[in-house]
Coordinates of C-alpha atoms in Angstrom, one line a residue:
Chain D
M1 CA 0.0 89.2 -15.8
K2 CA 2.3 86.2 -15.9
A3 CA 1.3 82.8 -14.4
L4 CA 4.8 82.4 -12.8
E5 CA 7.6 84.9 -12.6
I6 CA 11.0 84.1 -11.0
K7 CA 13.5 86.9 -10.5
G8 CA 17.1 86.5 -9.4
L9 CA 16.5 83.2 -7.5
K10 CA 19.5 82.1 -5.5
K11 CA 19.8 79.1 -3.2
T12 CA 22.7 77.7 -1.3
F13 CA 23.0 74.5 0.6
R14 CA 25.6 73.7 3.3
S15 CA 27.2 70.4 3.9
N16 CA 26.4 68.8 7.2
F17 CA 29.8 68.7 8.8
L18 CA 32.2 71.3 7.3
L19 CA 29.4 73.7 6.4
K20 CA 30.8 74.1 3.0
K21 CA 28.6 76.2 0.7
Y22 CA 27.1 74.7 -2.4
H23 CA 25.5 77.3 -4.8
I24 CA 22.6 75.3 -6.3
L25 CA 20.8 78.2 -7.9
K26 CA 22.8 81.1 -9.1
G27 CA 20.2 83.8 -10.0
I28 CA 17.4 82.1 -11.9
N29 CA 15.2 84.4 -14.0
L30 CA 12.2 82.9 -15.9
S31 CA 8.6 83.6 -16.6
V32 CA 5.7 81.5 -17.7
E33 CA 2.8 83.0 -19.6
K34 CA -0.8 82.1 -18.9
G35 CA -2.1 79.2 -20.9
E36 CA 1.2 77.9 -22.1
I37 CA 3.2 74.7 -21.6
Y38 CA 6.6 75.6 -20.3
G39 CA 9.3 73.0 -20.4
F40 CA 12.0 73.3 -17.8
L41 CA 14.9 71.3 -19.2
G42 CA 18.2 70.3 -17.6
P43 CA 20.4 67.4 -16.7
N44 CA 20.1 65.7 -13.3
G45 CA 21.4 68.0 -10.6
A46 CA 21.0 71.1 -12.7
G47 CA 18.6 72.7 -10.1
K48 CA 15.2 72.0 -11.6
T49 CA 13.7 70.4 -8.5
T50 CA 15.3 73.0 -6.2
T51 CA 13.7 75.8 -8.3
I52 CA 10.3 74.0 -8.1
K53 CA 10.7 73.5 -4.3
C54 CA 11.4 77.2 -3.9
V55 CA 8.3 78.0 -5.8
L56 CA 6.2 75.7 -3.6
G57 CA 7.7 77.0 -0.3
L58 CA 9.4 73.7 0.5
L59 CA 12.8 75.5 0.4
F60 CA 13.4 79.1 1.4
A61 CA 15.3 81.1 -1.3
D62 CA 18.4 83.0 -0.2
H63 CA 17.7 85.8 -2.6
G64 CA 15.1 86.6 -5.3
E65 CA 11.4 86.9 -5.8
I66 CA 8.8 84.4 -6.9
L67 CA 5.4 85.5 -8.0
I68 CA 2.4 83.4 -9.0
D69 CA -0.2 85.5 -10.8
G70 CA 1.4 88.6 -9.3
Q71 CA 1.1 87.3 -5.8
P72 CA 4.0 86.0 -3.6
A73 CA 4.4 82.3 -4.2
A74 CA 4.6 81.6 -0.5
S75 CA 1.0 82.9 0.2
M76 CA -1.8 80.5 0.8
A77 CA -3.7 82.1 -2.1
S78 CA -0.9 81.2 -4.5
R79 CA -0.8 77.7 -3.3
R80 CA -4.5 77.3 -3.8
R81 CA -3.9 78.0 -7.5
I82 CA -1.2 75.3 -7.9
G83 CA -1.5 71.6 -8.6
Y84 CA 1.8 69.9 -8.0
L85 CA 3.1 66.5 -9.0
P86 CA 6.4 65.7 -7.2
E87 CA 9.3 63.9 -8.8
N88 CA 9.0 60.1 -8.0
P89 CA 5.9 60.7 -5.9
F90 CA 5.3 58.6 -2.8
F91 CA 1.9 58.7 -1.2
Y92 CA 0.6 57.1 2.0
D93 CA 0.7 53.5 1.0
Y94 CA -1.9 52.4 3.6
L95 CA -4.5 54.5 1.8
S96 CA -6.5 53.6 -1.3
A97 CA -6.5 55.8 -4.4
R98 CA -9.9 57.1 -3.6
E99 CA -9.0 57.8 0.0
L100 CA -5.9 59.7 -1.1
L101 CA -7.9 61.9 -3.4
F102 CA -10.5 62.7 -0.7
F103 CA -7.6 63.4 1.7
S104 CA -6.0 65.8 -0.9
A105 CA -9.4 67.5 -1.4
S106 CA -9.8 68.1 2.3
L107 CA -6.4 69.9 2.4
F108 CA -8.1 72.4 0.0
N109 CA -11.1 72.7 2.4
L110 CA -13.2 70.7 0.0
A111 CA -15.6 68.3 1.7
A112 CA -16.1 64.8 0.5
D113 CA -19.6 65.5 -0.8
E114 CA -18.4 68.3 -2.9
V115 CA -15.7 66.3 -4.7
R116 CA -17.3 62.8 -4.9
D117 CA -18.1 63.2 -8.6
R118 CA -14.7 64.8 -9.4
V119 CA -12.8 62.0 -7.6
A120 CA -14.7 59.4 -9.8
A121 CA -14.0 61.5 -12.9
L122 CA -10.3 61.9 -12.2
I123 CA -9.8 58.2 -11.5
H124 CA -11.3 57.5 -14.8
Q125 CA -9.4 60.3 -16.6
V126 CA -6.0 59.1 -15.4
G127 CA -6.9 55.5 -16.3
L128 CA -7.2 54.0 -12.8
S129 CA -10.8 52.8 -13.0
G130 CA -11.1 49.5 -11.2
H131 CA -8.2 50.3 -8.9
Q132 CA -9.7 53.0 -6.9
D133 CA -10.1 50.9 -3.7
L134 CA -6.7 49.1 -4.0
K135 CA -4.2 50.1 -1.4
L136 CA -1.4 52.2 -2.8
R137 CA 1.3 49.7 -1.6
K138 CA 0.0 47.4 -4.4
F139 CA 0.3 50.1 -7.1
S140 CA 3.0 50.1 -9.8
K141 CA 5.2 53.1 -10.3
G142 CA 3.2 54.1 -13.4
M143 CA 0.0 53.9 -11.5
I144 CA 1.4 56.0 -8.7
Q145 CA 2.4 58.6 -11.3
R146 CA -1.1 58.7 -12.7
L147 CA -2.6 59.0 -9.3
G148 CA -0.1 61.8 -8.6
L149 CA -1.5 63.7 -11.5
A150 CA -5.1 63.1 -10.3
Q151 CA -4.3 64.5 -6.8
A152 CA -2.7 67.5 -8.5
L153 CA -5.9 68.2 -10.4
I154 CA -8.3 67.5 -7.5
H155 CA -9.1 71.2 -6.8
N156 CA -9.2 72.1 -10.5
P157 CA -6.1 74.4 -10.4
D158 CA -5.3 76.8 -13.2
F159 CA -1.5 76.3 -12.8
L160 CA 0.1 72.9 -12.8
I161 CA 3.7 72.2 -11.7
L162 CA 4.8 68.7 -12.8
D163 CA 8.3 67.6 -11.7
E164 CA 9.6 64.9 -14.1
P165 CA 6.0 63.7 -14.9
F166 CA 7.2 61.1 -17.5
S167 CA 9.6 59.2 -15.3
G168 CA 8.5 55.7 -14.5
L169 CA 5.9 55.6 -17.3
D170 CA 5.8 53.0 -20.1
P171 CA 5.3 54.2 -23.7
I172 CA 1.5 53.9 -23.5
G173 CA 1.5 55.8 -20.2
R174 CA 3.7 58.5 -21.7
K175 CA 1.4 58.9 -24.7
D176 CA -1.6 59.1 -22.4
L177 CA 0.0 61.7 -20.2
R178 CA 1.0 63.8 -23.2
T179 CA -2.6 63.7 -24.4
L180 CA -3.8 64.6 -21.0
I181 CA -1.4 67.5 -20.6
L182 CA -2.3 68.9 -24.1
S183 CA -6.0 68.6 -23.2
L184 CA -5.4 70.5 -20.0
R185 CA -3.8 73.3 -22.0
E186 CA -6.9 73.3 -24.2
Q187 CA -8.9 73.9 -21.0
G188 CA -6.8 77.1 -20.5
K189 CA -4.5 75.7 -17.8
T190 CA -0.9 76.7 -17.5
I191 CA 1.6 73.9 -17.3
F192 CA 5.2 74.1 -16.0
F193 CA 7.0 70.8 -16.2
S194 CA 10.6 69.8 -15.7
S195 CA 12.2 66.9 -17.5
H196 CA 15.4 65.6 -18.9
I197 CA 13.6 63.6 -21.6
L198 CA 13.9 65.7 -24.7
Q199 CA 11.5 63.9 -27.0
D200 CA 8.5 64.4 -24.7
M201 CA 9.3 68.0 -24.2
E202 CA 9.8 68.7 -27.9
M203 CA 6.4 67.3 -28.7
M204 CA 4.5 69.4 -26.2
V205 CA 6.0 72.6 -25.0
D206 CA 5.4 76.2 -26.2
R207 CA 8.4 77.6 -24.5
V208 CA 11.4 76.0 -23.0
G209 CA 14.0 77.1 -20.5
I210 CA 17.3 75.2 -20.2
I211 CA 19.0 75.2 -16.8
L212 CA 22.6 74.1 -16.3
N213 CA 24.6 74.2 -13.1
G214 CA 22.0 76.5 -11.4
S215 CA 21.9 79.1 -14.2
M216 CA 19.4 79.6 -17.0
R217 CA 21.2 79.1 -20.4
R218 CA 18.3 79.5 -22.8
D219 CA 14.8 80.7 -22.4
G220 CA 12.3 81.2 -25.3
K221 CA 9.7 79.9 -27.6
L222 CA 10.5 76.4 -28.8
S223 CA 9.5 77.3 -32.4
E224 CA 11.9 80.3 -32.4
L225 CA 14.8 78.4 -30.8
I226 CA 14.5 75.7 -33.4
S227 CA 13.7 77.6 -36.6
R228 CA 16.4 80.1 -35.8
S229 CA 18.9 77.5 -36.7
T230 CA 18.6 75.4 -39.9
Q231 CA 21.8 73.5 -39.7
Y232 CA 22.2 71.9 -43.1
Y233 CA 20.4 70.3 -46.1
E234 CA 20.2 66.6 -46.7
I235 CA 19.6 64.9 -50.1
I236 CA 18.7 61.2 -50.0
C237 CA 19.2 59.3 -53.3
S238 CA 19.6 55.8 -54.7
H239 CA 20.4 53.8 -57.8
I240 CA 23.7 55.6 -58.3
A241 CA 27.2 54.2 -58.3
E242 CA 29.2 55.2 -55.3
K243 CA 32.1 56.2 -57.6
E244 CA 29.9 58.6 -59.5
L245 CA 28.4 60.0 -56.3
A246 CA 31.9 60.7 -54.9
K247 CA 32.6 62.9 -58.0
I248 CA 29.5 65.0 -57.2
Q249 CA 29.8 65.3 -53.4
T250 CA 32.4 63.8 -51.1
N251 CA 30.3 64.2 -47.9
F252 CA 27.8 61.3 -48.0
A253 CA 26.8 58.2 -46.1
C254 CA 25.3 55.0 -47.2
R255 CA 22.5 53.2 -45.4
D256 CA 20.2 50.4 -46.7
G257 CA 21.1 51.0 -50.3
Q258 CA 20.4 54.7 -50.1
Y259 CA 22.9 57.6 -49.9
S260 CA 22.6 60.6 -47.8
L261 CA 24.4 63.8 -48.9
T262 CA 24.9 66.7 -46.6
L263 CA 25.0 70.2 -48.0
P264 CA 25.9 73.2 -45.7
S265 CA 23.6 75.6 -47.6
D266 CA 20.8 75.6 -50.1
S267 CA 22.8 77.3 -52.9
D268 CA 24.2 74.0 -54.3
I269 CA 21.0 71.9 -54.1
N270 CA 19.8 72.3 -57.7
Q271 CA 23.2 71.6 -59.1
V272 CA 23.7 68.4 -57.0
V273 CA 20.2 67.1 -57.7
E274 CA 20.7 67.6 -61.5
S275 CA 24.0 65.8 -61.4
I276 CA 22.5 62.8 -59.6
I277 CA 19.7 62.5 -62.1
H278 CA 22.2 62.9 -64.9
N279 CA 24.0 59.9 -63.6
N280 CA 20.8 57.8 -63.6
G281 CA 20.3 58.3 -59.9
R282 CA 16.9 58.7 -58.2
I283 CA 16.1 61.5 -55.7
V284 CA 14.3 60.0 -52.6
A285 CA 14.1 63.2 -50.5
V286 CA 15.5 66.7 -50.0
N287 CA 15.3 67.8 -46.4
P288 CA 16.3 71.0 -44.6
V289 CA 17.7 69.7 -41.3
K290 CA 16.9 72.1 -38.5
M291 CA 18.3 72.2 -35.0
T292 CA 16.4 69.9 -32.6
L293 CA 15.9 70.6 -29.0
E294 CA 18.4 67.9 -28.4
D295 CA 21.0 69.8 -30.4
I296 CA 20.3 73.0 -28.6
F297 CA 20.6 71.2 -25.3
F298 CA 23.8 69.4 -26.1
N299 CA 25.3 72.7 -27.5
E300 CA 24.6 74.3 -24.1
M301 CA 26.0 71.2 -22.4
Q302 CA 29.2 71.2 -24.4
P303 CA 31.6 73.1 -22.1
H304 CA 30.4 71.0 -19.2
R305 CA 30.8 67.6 -20.8
P306 CA 33.9 65.4 -20.4
A307 CA 36.6 66.0 -23.1
T308 CA 36.3 62.4 -24.4
T309 CA 32.7 63.0 -25.6
G310 CA 32.6 64.4 -29.1
P311 CA 30.3 67.1 -30.3
H312 CA 26.8 65.9 -30.9
R313 CA 25.8 65.8 -34.5
P314 CA 22.5 64.9 -36.0
A315 CA 22.3 61.6 -37.9
T316 CA 22.8 62.1 -41.6
T317 CA 19.8 59.9 -42.4
G318 CA 16.4 59.3 -40.9
D319 CA 16.5 62.1 -38.3
S320 CA 15.5 65.1 -40.3
R321 CA 12.8 67.6 -39.3
Chain K
M1 CA -8.3 75.6 8.8
K2 CA -10.1 73.2 11.2
M3 CA -10.8 70.9 8.2
K4 CA -7.1 70.7 7.2
I5 CA -6.0 69.9 10.8
K6 CA -8.7 67.4 11.2
A7 CA -7.8 65.7 7.8
I8 CA -4.1 65.5 8.9
A9 CA -5.1 64.2 12.4
V10 CA -7.4 61.5 11.0
N11 CA -4.8 60.5 8.4
T12 CA -2.2 60.2 11.2
F13 CA -4.6 58.0 13.2
K14 CA -5.3 55.8 10.1
E15 CA -1.5 55.4 9.7
S16 CA -1.1 54.1 13.2
A17 CA -4.3 52.1 13.2
R18 CA -3.3 50.3 10.0
N19 CA 0.2 49.5 11.4
K20 CA 0.6 45.9 12.6
M21 CA 3.1 47.0 15.2
F22 CA 0.4 49.1 16.9
Y23 CA -1.9 46.1 17.3
L24 CA 1.0 43.9 18.5
L25 CA 1.8 46.4 21.3
V26 CA -1.8 46.7 22.3
F27 CA -2.1 42.9 22.3
F28 CA 1.0 42.5 24.5
G29 CA -0.3 45.3 26.8
I30 CA -3.6 43.4 27.3
F31 CA -1.8 40.0 27.5
F32 CA 0.6 41.2 30.3
A33 CA -2.2 43.0 32.1
L34 CA -4.2 39.8 32.2
S35 CA -1.2 37.7 33.2
S36 CA -1.1 39.8 36.4
K37 CA -3.6 37.1 37.6
L38 CA -0.8 34.6 37.5
I39 CA 1.5 36.9 39.4
S40 CA -1.2 37.4 42.1
F41 CA -1.2 33.6 42.6
L42 CA 2.5 33.5 43.1
T43 CA 2.7 36.3 45.7
L44 CA 1.6 36.6 49.2
G45 CA -0.8 39.3 50.4
D46 CA -3.8 41.0 48.9
A47 CA -4.3 39.3 45.5
M48 CA -6.5 42.1 44.1
K49 CA -3.8 44.7 45.0
V50 CA -1.1 42.7 43.2
L51 CA -3.5 42.2 40.3
K52 CA -4.1 45.9 39.9
D53 CA -0.5 46.8 40.6
T54 CA 1.0 44.6 37.9
G55 CA -1.9 45.0 35.5
L56 CA -1.6 48.8 35.5
A57 CA 2.2 48.6 35.3
A58 CA 1.9 46.5 32.1
I59 CA -0.6 48.9 30.5
N60 CA 1.6 51.8 31.4
F61 CA 4.7 50.2 29.9
F62 CA 3.1 49.3 26.6
C63 CA 1.3 52.6 26.2
I64 CA 4.6 54.4 26.7
L65 CA 6.2 52.1 24.1
I66 CA 3.4 52.9 21.6
A67 CA 3.7 56.6 22.3
I68 CA 7.5 56.6 21.7
F69 CA 7.6 54.4 18.7
T70 CA 4.8 56.1 16.8
G71 CA 6.0 59.6 17.8
I72 CA 9.7 59.3 16.9
N73 CA 9.0 58.1 13.4
L74 CA 6.1 60.3 12.5
I75 CA 7.7 63.5 11.0
Y76 CA 11.0 61.9 10.0
K77 CA 9.2 59.3 7.9
E78 CA 7.1 62.1 6.2
I79 CA 10.3 63.8 5.2
E80 CA 12.2 60.7 4.2
K81 CA 9.4 59.3 2.1
K82 CA 8.6 62.8 0.8
T83 CA 4.9 62.5 1.6
L84 CA 5.3 65.8 3.4
F85 CA 5.9 67.6 0.0
N86 CA 2.5 66.5 -1.1
I87 CA 0.9 68.2 2.0
L88 CA 3.0 71.4 2.4
S89 CA 2.8 72.2 -1.4
K90 CA -0.9 72.6 -0.8
P91 CA -2.5 75.5 1.2
V92 CA -1.5 73.9 4.5
S93 CA 0.7 75.8 6.9
R94 CA 3.5 74.1 8.7
D95 CA 1.8 74.9 12.0
Q96 CA -1.4 73.1 10.9
F97 CA 0.7 70.1 9.9
I98 CA 2.4 69.8 13.4
I99 CA -0.9 70.4 15.2
G100 CA -2.7 67.8 13.0
K101 CA 0.1 65.3 13.6
F102 CA -0.1 65.8 17.4
L103 CA -3.9 65.4 17.5
G104 CA -3.7 62.3 15.3
L105 CA -1.2 60.8 17.7
A106 CA -3.3 61.8 20.7
L107 CA -6.3 60.0 19.1
T108 CA -4.1 56.9 18.5
M109 CA -3.0 56.9 22.2
L110 CA -6.6 57.4 23.4
T111 CA -7.7 54.4 21.3
A112 CA -4.9 52.2 22.5
L113 CA -5.4 53.2 26.1
A114 CA -9.2 52.8 25.9
A115 CA -8.9 49.3 24.5
M116 CA -6.5 48.2 27.3
A117 CA -8.5 50.0 30.0
V118 CA -11.9 48.5 29.1
I119 CA -10.4 44.9 29.0
F120 CA -8.6 45.5 32.3
F121 CA -11.8 46.8 34.0
L122 CA -13.7 43.8 32.9
F123 CA -10.9 41.6 34.1
V124 CA -10.9 43.3 37.6
L125 CA -14.7 42.9 37.8
A126 CA -14.4 39.2 36.7
N127 CA -11.9 38.6 39.6
G128 CA -14.2 40.0 42.2
G129 CA -13.0 43.6 42.3
G130 CA -15.4 46.4 42.4
F131 CA -15.9 49.4 40.1
D132 CA -13.2 51.9 41.2
L133 CA -13.3 55.5 40.1
K134 CA -9.7 55.9 41.0
I135 CA -8.7 53.5 38.2
I136 CA -10.4 55.8 35.7
L137 CA -8.5 58.7 37.2
Y138 CA -5.3 56.6 36.9
F139 CA -5.9 56.1 33.2
F140 CA -6.7 59.8 32.7
M141 CA -3.4 60.8 34.3
L142 CA -1.6 58.2 32.2
F143 CA -3.2 59.7 29.1
L144 CA -1.8 63.1 30.1
E145 CA 1.6 61.6 30.5
L146 CA 1.3 59.9 27.1
L147 CA 0.4 63.3 25.6
V148 CA 3.5 64.8 27.1
I149 CA 5.7 62.0 25.8
V150 CA 4.1 62.2 22.3
A151 CA 4.8 66.0 22.3
I152 CA 8.5 65.2 23.3
S153 CA 8.9 62.6 20.6
L154 CA 7.3 64.8 18.0
F155 CA 9.6 67.6 19.0
F156 CA 12.7 65.5 18.5
S157 CA 11.3 63.9 15.4
S158 CA 11.0 67.4 13.8
F159 CA 14.8 67.8 13.5
T160 CA 16.6 64.5 14.1
T161 CA 16.6 60.9 13.1
P162 CA 14.4 58.2 14.7
I163 CA 17.3 56.6 16.6
L164 CA 18.4 59.9 18.2
S165 CA 14.7 60.8 18.9
F166 CA 14.3 57.4 20.6
I167 CA 17.4 57.9 22.8
F168 CA 16.4 61.5 23.7
T169 CA 12.8 60.6 24.4
V170 CA 13.6 57.6 26.5
S171 CA 16.2 59.6 28.4
L172 CA 13.7 62.3 29.1
Y173 CA 11.1 59.7 30.1
L174 CA 13.5 58.2 32.6
I175 CA 14.7 61.5 33.9
G176 CA 11.1 62.7 34.1
H177 CA 10.4 60.0 36.7
I178 CA 13.3 60.9 39.0
M179 CA 12.9 64.7 39.0
W180 CA 12.6 64.6 42.8
T181 CA 16.4 63.9 42.8
F182 CA 17.0 67.3 41.3
N183 CA 15.4 68.9 44.4
E184 CA 17.6 66.8 46.6
F185 CA 20.7 67.9 44.6
K186 CA 19.7 71.5 45.0
M187 CA 19.8 71.1 48.7
I188 CA 23.3 69.4 48.7
L189 CA 25.1 71.6 46.1
R190 CA 27.0 74.6 47.4
N191 CA 28.3 76.1 44.2
P192 CA 25.7 78.6 43.0
F193 CA 26.3 77.7 39.3
W194 CA 25.4 74.1 39.8
K195 CA 22.6 75.0 42.2
Y196 CA 21.0 77.3 39.6
L197 CA 21.6 74.8 36.8
T198 CA 19.9 72.0 38.7
Q199 CA 17.0 74.3 39.5
G200 CA 16.8 75.4 35.9
L201 CA 16.7 71.8 34.7
Y202 CA 14.1 71.0 37.3
Y203 CA 11.8 73.5 35.8
L204 CA 12.8 72.8 32.2
L205 CA 12.6 69.0 32.0
P206 CA 9.3 67.2 32.2
N207 CA 8.3 66.1 35.7
L208 CA 6.4 63.0 34.7
D209 CA 6.0 61.8 38.3
K210 CA 3.2 64.4 38.6
F211 CA 1.0 62.0 36.6
N212 CA 1.8 58.9 38.6
I213 CA -1.0 58.1 41.0
K214 CA -0.6 54.3 41.0
N215 CA 0.2 54.1 44.7
E216 CA -2.9 56.0 45.7
V217 CA -5.0 53.8 43.4
V218 CA -3.5 50.5 44.4
L219 CA -3.4 51.3 48.1
N220 CA -6.7 53.1 48.0
T221 CA -5.4 56.2 49.8
A222 CA -6.9 59.7 49.5
L223 CA -6.1 61.8 46.4
N224 CA -5.8 65.6 46.7
P225 CA -8.0 67.2 43.9
W226 CA -5.7 70.2 43.8
T227 CA -2.8 68.0 43.0
I228 CA -4.8 66.5 40.1
F229 CA -5.8 70.0 38.9
F230 CA -2.3 71.3 38.9
S231 CA -1.0 68.2 37.1
V232 CA -3.6 68.8 34.4
L233 CA -2.5 72.5 34.1
Y234 CA 1.2 71.4 34.1
A235 CA 0.5 68.9 31.3
L236 CA -1.3 71.4 29.1
A237 CA 1.3 74.1 29.6
Y238 CA 4.2 71.7 28.9
I239 CA 2.5 70.3 25.7
L240 CA 1.7 73.8 24.4
A241 CA 5.3 75.0 25.0
L242 CA 6.7 71.9 23.3
L243 CA 4.4 72.2 20.3
A244 CA 5.3 75.9 20.0
V245 CA 9.0 75.2 19.9
T246 CA 8.4 72.3 17.5
I247 CA 6.4 74.6 15.2
L248 CA 9.2 77.3 15.4
I249 CA 11.8 74.7 14.4
F250 CA 9.6 73.3 11.7
R251 CA 8.8 76.8 10.2
K252 CA 12.5 77.4 9.5
R253 CA 13.3 74.0 8.0
D254 CA 14.3 73.5 4.3
F255 CA 12.9 70.3 2.8
Q256 CA 15.5 69.1 0.3

């Protein structure tokens, strides 16, 4: 059974005055396996948060079916299984971190005595020790984000929905959050998170879905999406005269005294390497350059980007995988 | 279920109780109630009557202000600041949320009223007045009126902005105290349409004068227990009906 299954989800909003229809979701289909980290990727306004709100029952879908562990997402049983971190969370700022966690626990029918130890452990886990009695109005954005994650975990859910969890975090906070999310997967939890920050997503997710203008464009295992598409080969060399190099290969770039040659396939690699050595050059590296998540994302974005923006190409040096 | 409603109610109470505006209004309520002593010096006639009359009017006015200002913001603020998402994404129904909010506001009003009432009682005793059971009854009836106002402001807050909620709630409050004029109109009007419309509005709009027993308290005249009993029933029925409509609206709402 799948942790989350969305079939044919459609959602339309109407403008306030003219009642003009805006099709926000145009038939979303996606599924999340148990125990995996699923990255829901899309630019701002693509429909990520709207999809999540439909899953949580904050918005009513016009059409489609949403199942959590085989149960309708709107049921109370389903919501008991979910831990949710909203995008740019805002909590009652007159409460302290500890009070908010006890309040969140009570909404799951968990009494204060039952969760006292868990509240203390979660505060420590998200790095808020020493701030538990501080009123939230004095919290920074990063601290609020950490607390948001703690409240999402208060009832020890087996499915986490995190909407833009990395926004507002500094590099240390992002690294801590990545470590925490990966440790939650180790504990067998399923994690569905939306983001438009590609690097974070590429480091963590098992599967990725790309949403654009309310439609799913790609959905699959990250390893398959990336390995399916080795783009070109890159040879990095030095100690060779540019004139000599131009005779071997015209497509190269120079950076910090090193040259980067781009070959479209592996058939010419041996010949090019031998020629460089023959001309007293040194081979620094030979890299197969695969498609990154960023490339896949920009390729999908291509028809929707302004005409002035050129096609995205990976850097010829220093960005190889 | 009870635990969730209680949690939301207590949290709503905490929100009001940690709001400086709340204390300011309670303070002014007490201040103006006590300044009735000054007014009693400046007027002729029974000083105790004037003291009670103006003191109770001051408490009434500031309690109504607290009820309206806390009520109109409550749900709108939850939606605007998105704190609502955090609650409704958990296993909490929208019905439980509305009921919890109402009970939290009721607790807030009870606290504000109790604080003002205790100080006013002590003030009356200090000025030579005796213990009057009718004043307790007055505060009880005022509490019922406050609950109706809270339910009205919560109703408007569930689908419109605080400014519009304020205008609608204050309008209903003012109309609610001149409902007797609807009966007068009914007698005068000849056109059946207007006659039925007036009658319909008479039953639909809140008749807040049912909770006003200030004249009986100040003038120390007899109170009919049945009038009190039917006023209590009326308040309960009106609050339940308003909460039911608020819940129905809230159940259908999309939270973008």
